[in-house]
Coordinates of C-alpha atoms in Angstrom, one line a residue:
A19 CA 0.0 -0.2 -0.1
Q20 CA 1.0 3.7 -0.7
S21 CA 1.9 6.3 2.1
L22 CA 0.2 9.3 1.9
G23 CA 3.4 11.4 2.3
Q24 CA 3.7 15.0 3.7
P25 CA 2.3 17.8 0.7
Q26 CA 5.2 20.0 -0.2
G27 CA 3.8 22.4 -2.4
R28 CA -0.1 24.4 -1.9
I29 CA -2.6 21.8 -0.4
I30 CA -5.0 21.7 -3.3
L31 CA -7.5 18.8 -1.7
T32 CA -8.4 18.0 1.8
V33 CA -9.7 14.6 2.8
S34 CA -12.0 14.0 5.7
G35 CA -14.5 11.8 7.4
K36 CA -14.1 8.3 7.4
I37 CA -10.8 7.5 6.4
A38 CA -8.1 5.2 8.0
Q39 CA -4.8 7.6 6.6
T40 CA -4.3 10.5 7.3
N41 CA -1.2 13.1 7.0
R42 CA -2.7 15.6 9.5
P43 CA -5.3 15.1 12.4
G44 CA -8.3 13.7 11.1
Q45 CA -7.1 14.6 7.0
A46 CA -5.6 13.8 4.4
V47 CA -4.3 16.5 2.3
F48 CA -3.2 17.0 -1.0
D49 CA -0.1 19.0 -2.7
M50 CA -0.9 18.4 -6.8
A51 CA 2.7 16.8 -7.0
M52 CA 1.0 13.6 -4.5
L53 CA -2.0 13.0 -7.0
Q54 CA 0.4 12.7 -10.1
T55 CA 1.8 9.7 -7.9
L56 CA -1.1 7.7 -8.4
P57 CA -1.7 5.7 -11.2
Q58 CA -3.3 8.0 -13.9
R59 CA -5.6 7.5 -16.5
T60 CA -6.8 9.2 -19.5
F61 CA -10.5 9.5 -21.7
L62 CA -12.0 11.1 -24.3
T63 CA -16.0 12.1 -23.5
H64 CA -18.0 14.9 -24.2
T65 CA -19.5 16.9 -21.8
P66 CA -22.8 19.2 -21.5
W67 CA -20.6 22.0 -20.7
E68 CA -18.5 21.9 -24.2
K69 CA -19.1 21.3 -27.9
E70 CA -16.2 18.9 -28.3
P71 CA -15.0 16.2 -27.1
I72 CA -12.8 16.6 -24.2
R73 CA -9.8 14.0 -23.1
F74 CA -9.5 14.6 -19.2
S75 CA -6.2 12.6 -17.2
G76 CA -6.1 12.1 -13.3
P77 CA -6.3 9.5 -10.8
L78 CA -9.2 7.3 -10.8
L79 CA -11.4 8.3 -7.9
R80 CA -11.5 5.1 -6.5
D81 CA -7.5 5.2 -6.2
V82 CA -7.5 8.1 -4.5
L83 CA -10.8 6.3 -1.9
A84 CA -8.8 3.4 -1.5
L85 CA -5.2 5.5 -1.0
V86 CA -6.2 7.0 2.1
K87 CA -8.8 3.8 2.7
A88 CA -12.3 5.1 2.9
S89 CA -14.8 3.5 4.3
G90 CA -18.5 5.3 4.4
T91 CA -20.9 4.8 1.5
R92 CA -21.3 8.5 0.6
I93 CA -18.8 11.4 -0.5
Q94 CA -19.3 15.0 -0.1
A95 CA -17.8 17.4 -2.2
T96 CA -16.9 20.5 -1.6
A97 CA -15.8 23.6 -4.6
L98 CA -13.8 26.6 -4.1
N99 CA -17.2 28.4 -4.6
D100 CA -18.5 26.0 -1.5
Y101 CA -20.7 23.9 -4.1
R102 CA -22.0 20.8 -2.7
I103 CA -22.7 17.4 -4.1
Q104 CA -22.8 13.6 -2.9
I105 CA -21.3 11.5 -4.5
P106 CA -22.4 7.8 -3.5
V107 CA -19.0 5.8 -3.4
E108 CA -20.7 3.1 -5.4
D109 CA -20.2 5.3 -8.7
T110 CA -16.5 5.2 -7.7
Q111 CA -16.7 1.1 -8.2
R112 CA -18.9 1.2 -11.2
H113 CA -17.6 3.7 -13.4
D114 CA -13.8 5.2 -14.0
V115 CA -14.6 8.2 -12.6
L116 CA -11.4 10.4 -12.6
M117 CA -10.4 13.0 -10.5
A118 CA -9.1 15.0 -13.8
L119 CA -5.9 17.2 -13.1
R120 CA -5.9 17.8 -17.1
M121 CA -7.8 18.9 -19.3
N122 CA -6.3 18.1 -23.1
G123 CA -3.6 17.7 -21.9
E124 CA -3.2 21.1 -20.1
P125 CA -3.4 21.1 -16.4
M126 CA -6.5 23.4 -15.6
P127 CA -6.7 26.7 -13.6
V128 CA -8.9 27.9 -11.8
R129 CA -10.9 29.5 -14.1
T130 CA -11.2 26.5 -16.9
R131 CA -12.4 24.6 -13.8
G132 CA -9.6 23.3 -12.4
P133 CA -7.4 22.5 -10.4
L134 CA -9.5 19.5 -9.9
F135 CA -12.4 18.6 -12.1
I136 CA -14.5 15.0 -10.7
V137 CA -15.8 13.5 -14.3
Y138 CA -17.6 10.8 -15.1
P139 CA -17.1 9.0 -18.3
F140 CA -20.3 10.5 -20.1
D141 CA -19.5 8.6 -23.2
A142 CA -19.1 4.8 -22.0
E143 CA -22.8 4.4 -20.9
P144 CA -26.1 6.2 -22.1
A145 CA -26.9 6.2 -18.7
L146 CA -24.4 8.4 -17.5
R147 CA -25.5 10.7 -19.7
S148 CA -27.9 12.7 -17.7
V149 CA -28.4 15.2 -15.1
K150 CA -27.6 13.1 -12.0
Y151 CA -24.1 12.5 -13.3
Y152 CA -23.6 15.8 -14.4
E153 CA -24.4 17.2 -11.4
R154 CA -22.1 14.9 -9.7
S155 CA -19.1 16.3 -11.9
I156 CA -17.8 18.7 -9.5
W157 CA -15.1 21.2 -10.9
Q158 CA -12.7 22.9 -8.8
L159 CA -12.7 20.5 -6.3
R160 CA -11.2 21.2 -2.9
S161 CA -12.4 18.8 -0.5
L162 CA -14.0 15.2 -0.3
D163 CA -15.4 14.4 3.1
I164 CA -16.7 10.6 3.2
E165 CA -19.3 9.9 5.5

């Protein structure tokens, strides 16, 4: 099992709640370099926000949850602007949900939905092309609370 380590750069993600592996009291905090050390996946998908398909890259959300030894059934995801959405942990097992770090090969600044964007592989299954999954695709992600 991979150890968490300590962030050396700016913290961009905080994971709390029902987790067994932490690097701060009650939390697992990550800088970009820590997320980049996880296995990276890439997929191309259409989104409801752009006309052309987009290539997203980053670790699978289930790998992030495994790293912190999450044991809950729901994820309360919060964006920089305090937008919140609940994501069932089951989604991360059934679908290759990404915590995207890159869009079309480039890092994502805040103004283009970054630095982190939870995105579903919408083109992989027709059922994923629905408001339910579009709403769960939270951009400018800053924290995950495992419930």
